[in-house]
Coordinates of N, CA and C in Angstrom, one line a residue:
M1 N -22.6 -10.0 -60.0 CA -21.2 -9.9 -59.9 C -20.9 -9.0 -58.7
R2 N -21.6 -7.9 -58.6 CA -21.4 -6.9 -57.5 C -21.6 -7.5 -56.2
K3 N -22.7 -8.4 -56.1 CA -23.0 -9.0 -54.8 C -21.8 -10.0 -54.5
F4 N -21.3 -10.7 -55.4 CA -20.2 -11.6 -55.2 C -19.0 -10.8 -54.7
L5 N -18.6 -9.7 -55.3 CA -17.5 -8.9 -54.9 C -17.6 -8.4 -53.5
L6 N -18.8 -8.0 -53.1 CA -19.1 -7.5 -51.7 C -18.9 -8.7 -50.8
W7 N -19.5 -9.8 -51.1 CA -19.3 -11.0 -50.3 C -17.9 -11.4 -50.1
F8 N -17.1 -11.4 -51.2 CA -15.7 -11.8 -51.2 C -14.9 -10.8 -50.4
L9 N -15.2 -9.5 -50.5 CA -14.5 -8.5 -49.7 C -14.8 -8.7 -48.2
A10 N -16.0 -9.0 -47.9 CA -16.4 -9.2 -46.5 C -15.7 -10.4 -45.9
V11 N -15.6 -11.5 -46.6 CA -14.9 -12.7 -46.2 C -13.4 -12.4 -46.0
L12 N -12.8 -11.7 -47.0 CA -11.4 -11.3 -46.9 C -11.1 -10.4 -45.7
L13 N -12.0 -9.5 -45.4 CA -11.8 -8.6 -44.2 C -11.9 -9.4 -42.9
M14 N -12.8 -10.3 -42.8 CA -12.9 -11.1 -41.6 C -11.7 -12.0 -41.4
T15 N -11.2 -12.5 -42.5 CA -10.0 -13.4 -42.5 C -8.8 -12.6 -42.0
A16 N -8.6 -11.4 -42.6 CA -7.5 -10.5 -42.3 C -7.5 -10.1 -40.8
C17 N -8.6 -9.9 -40.2 CA -8.7 -9.4 -38.9 C -8.7 -10.5 -37.9
G18 N -8.8 -11.8 -38.3 CA -8.9 -12.9 -37.4 C -7.8 -13.0 -36.4
G19 N -6.6 -12.6 -36.7 CA -5.5 -12.7 -35.8 C -5.6 -11.7 -34.6
C20 N -6.4 -10.7 -34.8 CA -6.6 -9.6 -33.8 C -7.8 -9.9 -32.9
S21 N -8.7 -10.7 -33.3 CA -10.0 -10.8 -32.5 C -10.4 -12.2 -32.3
A22 N -9.7 -13.2 -32.7 CA -10.1 -14.6 -32.6 C -10.3 -15.0 -31.1
I23 N -11.4 -15.8 -30.9 CA -11.6 -16.3 -29.6 C -11.6 -17.9 -29.7
D24 N -10.9 -18.5 -28.8 CA -11.0 -19.9 -28.6 C -11.8 -20.2 -27.4
D25 N -12.4 -21.3 -27.3 CA -13.2 -21.6 -26.1 C -12.6 -22.7 -25.3
K26 N -11.4 -23.1 -25.6 CA -10.8 -24.1 -24.7 C -9.3 -23.7 -24.6
V27 N -8.7 -24.0 -23.5 CA -7.3 -23.8 -23.2 C -6.8 -25.1 -22.7
D28 N -5.9 -25.7 -23.3 CA -5.3 -27.0 -22.9 C -6.5 -28.0 -22.6
G29 N -7.5 -28.0 -23.4 CA -8.6 -28.9 -23.2 C -9.6 -28.5 -22.2
D30 N -9.4 -27.5 -21.4 CA -10.3 -27.0 -20.4 C -11.1 -25.9 -20.9
E31 N -12.4 -25.9 -20.5 CA -13.2 -24.7 -20.8 C -12.6 -23.5 -20.2
V32 N -12.7 -22.4 -20.9 CA -12.2 -21.1 -20.4 C -13.4 -20.2 -20.1
M33 N -13.4 -19.6 -18.9 CA -14.4 -18.6 -18.6 C -13.8 -17.3 -18.8
Y34 N -14.2 -16.6 -19.9 CA -13.6 -15.3 -20.2 C -14.1 -14.2 -19.3
A35 N -13.2 -13.4 -18.8 CA -13.6 -12.3 -18.0 C -14.1 -11.2 -19.0
D36 N -15.0 -10.3 -18.5 CA -15.3 -9.2 -19.3 C -14.0 -8.4 -19.5
S37 N -14.0 -7.6 -20.6 CA -12.8 -6.8 -20.8 C -12.6 -5.9 -19.6
L38 N -11.4 -5.8 -19.1 CA -11.1 -4.9 -18.0 C -11.2 -3.5 -18.5
V39 N -11.7 -2.6 -17.6 CA -11.9 -1.2 -17.9 C -11.2 -0.3 -16.8
V40 N -11.2 1.0 -17.1 CA -10.6 1.9 -16.2 C -11.3 1.8 -14.8
G41 N -10.6 1.7 -13.8 CA -11.1 1.5 -12.4 C -11.0 0.1 -11.9
D42 N -10.8 -0.9 -12.8 CA -10.6 -2.3 -12.4 C -9.2 -2.5 -11.9
Q43 N -9.0 -3.5 -11.1 CA -7.7 -3.9 -10.6 C -7.1 -4.8 -11.7
L44 N -5.7 -4.7 -11.8 CA -5.1 -5.7 -12.7 C -5.4 -7.1 -12.2
P45 N -5.6 -8.1 -13.0 CA -5.8 -9.4 -12.5 C -4.5 -10.0 -12.0
E46 N -4.7 -11.1 -11.2 CA -3.5 -11.8 -10.7 C -2.9 -12.6 -11.9
F47 N -1.6 -12.5 -12.1 CA -1.0 -13.3 -13.1 C 0.5 -13.4 -12.7
E48 N 1.1 -14.4 -13.3 CA 2.6 -14.5 -13.2 C 3.1 -15.0 -14.6
V49 N 4.1 -14.3 -15.2 CA 4.6 -14.7 -16.5 C 6.1 -14.7 -16.4
T50 N 6.7 -15.6 -17.2 CA 8.1 -15.6 -17.4 C 8.5 -14.9 -18.7
M51 N 9.4 -14.0 -18.6 CA 9.8 -13.2 -19.8 C 10.8 -13.9 -20.6
N52 N 11.1 -13.5 -21.8 CA 12.0 -14.2 -22.6 C 13.5 -14.1 -22.1
D53 N 13.7 -13.1 -21.2 CA 15.0 -12.9 -20.6 C 15.2 -13.7 -19.3
G54 N 14.2 -14.5 -19.0 CA 14.2 -15.3 -17.8 C 13.6 -14.7 -16.5
S55 N 13.4 -13.4 -16.5 CA 12.8 -12.8 -15.4 C 11.3 -13.2 -15.2
V56 N 10.8 -13.1 -14.0 CA 9.4 -13.5 -13.7 C 8.7 -12.2 -13.3
V57 N 7.5 -11.9 -13.8 CA 6.8 -10.8 -13.4 C 5.4 -11.2 -12.9
R58 N 5.1 -10.7 -11.7 CA 3.8 -11.0 -11.1 C 3.0 -9.7 -10.9
T59 N 1.7 -9.8 -10.8 CA 0.9 -8.6 -10.5 C 1.5 -7.8 -9.3
A60 N 1.9 -8.5 -8.3 CA 2.4 -7.9 -7.1 C 3.6 -7.0 -7.4
D61 N 4.4 -7.4 -8.4 CA 5.6 -6.7 -8.8 C 5.3 -5.3 -9.4
L62 N 4.0 -5.2 -9.8 CA 3.6 -3.9 -10.5 C 3.0 -2.9 -9.5
Q63 N 2.9 -3.3 -8.2 CA 2.3 -2.4 -7.3 C 3.4 -1.5 -6.7
G64 N 3.0 -0.3 -6.3 CA 4.0 0.6 -5.7 C 4.5 1.7 -6.7
Q65 N 4.1 1.5 -8.0 CA 4.5 2.5 -9.0 C 3.6 2.3 -10.2
P66 N 3.5 3.3 -11.1 CA 2.7 3.0 -12.3 C 3.4 1.9 -13.1
S67 N 2.6 1.3 -14.0 CA 3.1 0.2 -14.8 C 2.2 0.2 -16.1
V68 N 2.8 -0.5 -17.1 CA 2.1 -0.7 -18.4 C 2.1 -2.2 -18.7
V69 N 0.9 -2.7 -19.1 CA 0.8 -4.1 -19.5 C 0.3 -4.0 -21.0
V70 N 1.0 -4.7 -21.9 CA 0.7 -4.8 -23.3 C 0.4 -6.2 -23.7
L71 N -0.8 -6.4 -24.3 CA -1.1 -7.7 -24.8 C -1.1 -7.7 -26.3
F72 N -0.5 -8.7 -26.9 CA -0.2 -8.6 -28.3 C -0.1 -10.0 -28.9
S73 N -0.1 -10.1 -30.3 CA 0.2 -11.3 -31.0 C 0.9 -10.8 -32.3
V74 N 2.0 -11.5 -32.6 CA 2.7 -11.2 -33.8 C 1.9 -11.5 -35.1
D75 N 0.8 -12.3 -34.9 CA -0.1 -12.6 -36.1 C -1.0 -11.4 -36.4
C76 N -1.1 -10.4 -35.5 CA -2.1 -9.4 -35.6 C -1.4 -8.1 -36.3
P77 N -2.0 -7.7 -37.4 CA -1.4 -6.5 -38.1 C -1.5 -5.2 -37.2
D78 N -2.5 -5.1 -36.4 CA -2.6 -3.9 -35.6 C -1.5 -3.9 -34.5
C79 N -1.2 -5.1 -34.0 CA -0.2 -5.2 -33.0 C 1.2 -4.9 -33.6
R80 N 1.4 -5.4 -34.8 CA 2.7 -5.1 -35.5 C 2.9 -3.6 -35.7
H81 N 1.7 -2.9 -35.9 CA 1.8 -1.5 -36.1 C 2.0 -0.8 -34.8
E82 N 1.5 -1.3 -33.7 CA 1.6 -0.6 -32.4 C 2.9 -0.9 -31.6
L83 N 3.4 -2.1 -31.8 CA 4.6 -2.4 -31.1 C 5.8 -1.5 -31.2
P84 N 6.1 -0.9 -32.4 CA 7.2 0.1 -32.4 C 6.9 1.3 -31.5
E85 N 5.7 1.7 -31.3 CA 5.4 2.8 -30.3 C 5.7 2.3 -28.9
V86 N 5.4 1.1 -28.6 CA 5.7 0.5 -27.3 C 7.2 0.5 -27.1
Q87 N 8.0 0.1 -28.2 CA 9.4 0.1 -28.1 C 10.0 1.5 -27.8
K88 N 9.4 2.5 -28.4 CA 9.8 3.9 -28.1 C 9.6 4.2 -26.6
L89 N 8.4 3.8 -26.1 CA 8.1 4.0 -24.7 C 9.1 3.3 -23.8
W90 N 9.4 2.0 -24.2 CA 10.4 1.2 -23.5 C 11.8 1.9 -23.5
D91 N 12.2 2.5 -24.6 CA 13.5 3.2 -24.7 C 13.5 4.4 -23.7
R92 N 12.4 5.1 -23.7 CA 12.3 6.3 -22.8 C 12.3 5.8 -21.3
S93 N 11.7 4.7 -21.1 CA 11.6 4.2 -19.7 C 13.0 3.7 -19.2
R94 N 13.8 3.1 -20.1 CA 15.1 2.6 -19.7 C 16.0 3.8 -19.4
Q95 N 15.7 5.0 -20.0 CA 16.5 6.2 -19.7 C 16.0 6.9 -18.5
G96 N 15.0 6.4 -17.8 CA 14.5 6.9 -16.6 C 13.6 8.1 -16.8
E97 N 13.1 8.3 -18.0 CA 12.3 9.5 -18.3 C 10.8 9.5 -17.8
L98 N 10.3 8.3 -17.5 CA 8.9 8.2 -17.3 C 8.4 8.1 -15.8
T99 N 9.3 7.9 -14.9 CA 8.8 7.7 -13.5 C 9.0 8.9 -12.6
G100 N 9.8 9.8 -13.0 CA 10.0 10.9 -12.1 C 11.1 10.7 -11.0
N101 N 11.5 9.4 -10.9 CA 12.6 9.1 -9.9 C 13.8 8.5 -10.6
G102 N 13.8 8.5 -11.9 CA 15.0 8.0 -12.7 C 15.0 6.5 -12.9
K103 N 14.1 5.8 -12.3 CA 14.1 4.3 -12.4 C 13.2 4.0 -13.6
P104 N 13.5 2.8 -14.2 CA 12.7 2.3 -15.3 C 11.2 2.0 -14.9
L105 N 10.3 2.4 -15.8 CA 8.9 2.0 -15.5 C 8.7 0.6 -15.9
P106 N 7.9 -0.2 -15.1 CA 7.6 -1.6 -15.5 C 6.7 -1.6 -16.8
I107 N 7.2 -2.2 -17.8 CA 6.4 -2.4 -19.0 C 6.5 -3.9 -19.4
V108 N 5.3 -4.5 -19.3 CA 5.2 -6.0 -19.4 C 4.5 -6.3 -20.7
L109 N 5.1 -7.0 -21.6 CA 4.5 -7.4 -22.9 C 4.2 -8.9 -22.8
I110 N 2.9 -9.2 -23.0 CA 2.5 -10.6 -22.8 C 1.8 -11.0 -24.2
A111 N 2.3 -12.1 -24.7 CA 1.8 -12.6 -26.0 C 0.5 -13.3 -25.8
R112 N -0.4 -13.3 -26.8 CA -1.6 -14.1 -26.8 C -1.4 -15.2 -27.7
K113 N -1.1 -16.4 -27.2 CA -1.0 -17.6 -27.9 C 0.1 -17.5 -29.0
N114 N 1.3 -17.1 -28.6 CA 2.5 -17.1 -29.5 C 3.6 -17.6 -28.7
L115 N 4.3 -18.6 -29.2 CA 5.5 -19.1 -28.6 C 6.7 -18.3 -29.0
A116 N 7.8 -18.5 -28.2 CA 9.0 -17.7 -28.5 C 9.5 -17.8 -30.0
E117 N 9.4 -19.0 -30.5 CA 9.8 -19.2 -31.9 C 8.9 -18.5 -32.9
D118 N 7.7 -18.1 -32.5 CA 6.8 -17.3 -33.3 C 7.2 -15.8 -33.2
I119 N 7.6 -15.4 -32.1 CA 7.8 -14.0 -31.8 C 9.2 -13.6 -32.2
E120 N 10.2 -14.4 -31.9 CA 11.6 -14.0 -32.1 C 12.0 -13.5 -33.5
P121 N 11.6 -14.1 -34.5 CA 11.9 -13.6 -35.9 C 11.4 -12.1 -36.1
F122 N 10.2 -11.9 -35.6 CA 9.7 -10.5 -35.8 C 10.4 -9.5 -34.9
W123 N 10.8 -9.9 -33.7 CA 11.5 -9.1 -32.7 C 12.9 -8.7 -33.4
K124 N 13.5 -9.7 -33.9 CA 14.8 -9.4 -34.6 C 14.7 -8.5 -35.8
F125 N 13.7 -8.8 -36.6 CA 13.5 -8.0 -37.8 C 13.2 -6.5 -37.4
A126 N 12.4 -6.3 -36.4 CA 12.0 -5.0 -36.0 C 13.1 -4.3 -35.0
E127 N 14.1 -5.1 -34.7 CA 15.1 -4.7 -33.8 C 14.6 -4.2 -32.4
F128 N 13.6 -4.9 -31.9 CA 13.1 -4.6 -30.6 C 14.0 -5.2 -29.5
T129 N 14.1 -4.4 -28.4 CA 15.0 -4.8 -27.3 C 14.1 -5.1 -26.0
M130 N 12.9 -4.8 -26.1 CA 12.0 -5.0 -24.9 C 11.7 -6.5 -24.7
P131 N 11.7 -7.0 -23.4 CA 11.4 -8.4 -23.2 C 9.9 -8.6 -23.4
Y132 N 9.6 -9.9 -23.6 CA 8.2 -10.3 -23.8 C 8.0 -11.6 -23.1
S133 N 6.8 -11.9 -22.9 CA 6.4 -13.2 -22.3 C 5.7 -14.0 -23.4
P134 N 6.3 -15.1 -23.9 CA 5.6 -15.9 -24.9 C 4.6 -16.8 -24.1
Q135 N 3.5 -17.0 -24.7 CA 2.4 -17.8 -24.0 C 1.9 -18.8 -25.0
P136 N 1.8 -20.1 -24.6 CA 1.4 -21.1 -25.6 C -0.1 -21.1 -25.7
D137 N -0.8 -20.4 -24.9 CA -2.3 -20.4 -24.9 C -2.8 -19.1 -24.5
R138 N -4.1 -19.0 -24.2 CA -4.8 -17.7 -23.8 C -5.1 -17.6 -22.3
K139 N -4.4 -18.4 -21.5 CA -4.8 -18.4 -20.1 C -4.5 -17.0 -19.4
V140 N -3.4 -16.5 -19.7 CA -3.1 -15.1 -19.1 C -4.0 -14.1 -19.8
Y141 N -4.0 -14.1 -21.1 CA -4.8 -13.1 -21.8 C -6.2 -13.1 -21.4
S142 N -6.8 -14.3 -21.2 CA -8.2 -14.3 -20.8 C -8.5 -13.7 -19.5
R143 N -7.5 -13.5 -18.7 CA -7.8 -12.7 -17.4 C -8.0 -11.3 -17.7
F144 N -7.6 -10.8 -18.8 CA -7.8 -9.4 -19.2 C -9.0 -9.1 -20.1
A145 N -9.3 -10.0 -21.0 CA -10.3 -9.8 -22.0 C -10.7 -11.0 -22.7
P146 N -11.9 -11.1 -23.3 CA -12.3 -12.2 -24.1 C -11.7 -12.2 -25.6
S147 N -11.5 -11.0 -26.1 CA -11.0 -10.8 -27.4 C -10.4 -9.4 -27.6
R148 N -9.9 -9.2 -28.8 CA -9.3 -8.0 -29.3 C -7.9 -7.7 -28.8
I149 N -7.0 -7.5 -29.7 CA -5.7 -7.0 -29.4 C -5.3 -6.1 -30.5
P150 N -4.3 -5.3 -30.3 CA -3.5 -5.1 -29.1 C -4.4 -4.5 -28.0
R151 N -3.9 -4.6 -26.8 CA -4.4 -4.0 -25.6 C -3.3 -3.4 -24.8
I152 N -3.5 -2.2 -24.3 CA -2.5 -1.6 -23.4 C -3.3 -1.1 -22.2
Y153 N -2.8 -1.5 -21.0 CA -3.3 -1.0 -19.7 C -2.3 -0.3 -19.0
I154 N -2.6 0.9 -18.6 CA -1.7 1.7 -17.7 C -2.3 1.7 -16.3
S155 N -1.6 1.2 -15.3 CA -2.2 1.2 -14.0 C -1.4 2.1 -13.0
D156 N -2.0 2.5 -11.9 CA -1.3 3.3 -11.0 C -0.6 2.5 -9.9
A157 N -0.1 3.1 -8.9 CA 0.7 2.4 -7.9 C -0.1 1.3 -7.1
S158 N -1.4 1.4 -7.1 CA -2.2 0.4 -6.4 C -2.7 -0.7 -7.4
A159 N -2.1 -0.7 -8.6 CA -2.5 -1.7 -9.7 C -3.9 -1.5 -10.2
T160 N -4.4 -0.3 -10.0 CA -5.7 0.0 -10.6 C -5.6 0.6 -12.0
I161 N -6.3 0.1 -12.9 CA -6.2 0.5 -14.3 C -6.7 2.0 -14.4
R162 N -5.9 2.8 -14.9 CA -6.3 4.2 -15.1 C -6.4 4.6 -16.5
V163 N -5.8 3.9 -17.4 CA -6.0 4.1 -18.9 C -6.0 2.8 -19.6
A164 N -6.9 2.6 -20.5 CA -7.0 1.3 -21.3 C -7.2 1.6 -22.8
Y165 N -6.5 0.9 -23.6 CA -6.6 1.0 -25.0 C -6.8 -0.4 -25.6
A166 N -7.7 -0.5 -26.6 CA -8.0 -1.9 -27.1 C -8.3 -1.7 -28.6
D167 N -7.4 -2.4 -29.4 CA -7.7 -2.7 -30.8 C -7.6 -1.5 -31.8
T168 N -8.5 -0.5 -31.6 CA -8.5 0.7 -32.5 C -8.2 1.9 -31.7
G169 N -7.8 3.0 -32.4 CA -7.4 4.2 -31.8 C -6.2 4.1 -30.8
M170 N -5.3 3.2 -31.2 CA -4.1 3.0 -30.3 C -3.2 4.2 -30.3
P171 N -2.6 4.4 -29.1 CA -1.8 5.6 -28.9 C -0.4 5.6 -29.4
T172 N 0.2 6.8 -29.5 CA 1.6 6.9 -29.8 C 2.4 6.8 -28.5
A173 N 3.7 6.6 -28.7 CA 4.5 6.6 -27.5 C 4.4 7.9 -26.7
E174 N 4.3 9.0 -27.4 CA 4.1 10.3 -26.7 C 2.8 10.4 -25.9
T175 N 1.7 9.9 -26.5 CA 0.5 9.9 -25.7 C 0.6 9.0 -24.5
L176 N 1.2 7.8 -24.6 CA 1.4 6.9 -23.5 C 2.2 7.6 -22.4
A177 N 3.3 8.3 -22.8 CA 4.2 9.0 -21.9 C 3.4 10.1 -21.1
E178 N 2.5 10.8 -21.8 CA 1.7 11.8 -21.2 C 0.8 11.2 -20.2
E179 N 0.1 10.1 -20.5 CA -0.8 9.4 -19.6 C 0.0 9.0 -18.3
I180 N 1.2 8.4 -18.5 CA 2.0 8.0 -17.4 C 2.4 9.2 -16.5
S181 N 2.8 10.3 -17.2 CA 3.2 11.5 -16.5 C 2.1 12.0 -15.5
R182 N 0.8 11.9 -16.0 CA -0.3 12.3 -15.2 C -0.4 11.5 -13.9
L183 N 0.0 10.2 -14.0 CA -0.1 9.3 -12.8 C 1.0 9.7 -11.8
N184 N 2.1 10.2 -12.3 CA 3.2 10.6 -11.4 C 3.1 11.9 -10.7
E185 N 2.0 12.7 -11.1 CA 1.8 14.0 -10.5 C 1.3 13.9 -9.1

């Protein structure tokens, strides 16, 4: 009986975490070559995403100032736990607190395989105001990592990653603000 309970708990745990770490090996029928996870010192990968507010964000738009890229899925419990911290950071950014020049800091939220209709109910429930980029697949996400979300990358003005968080030990809004402040010095 004890063996069965341990086995059952192991299966339950793997199922519960599946939304945070699942890997698919095809995107739109094409094989995907996953990049190794980006680390501090790497350049942000080239990408272009359309946000739910209609704006388009490209890697080039993030150069010239520090920026934050957040990768998430609303199916992931860890992401749902971290997103309120990102919203707090977003609010501080809109007030011009994070850049040292009074302008908003670019914070780009990119979904991993979530459509707008998947994301919007959670956004409304949580009363989030930050824009996000819905993605039908893992094409953009796979440029950053093969698995594990949430992920937060803070890059400097040259789009070089200076701080990276993934899956566990995720930061508070205050910790993120402190990391960004160091880049502005």
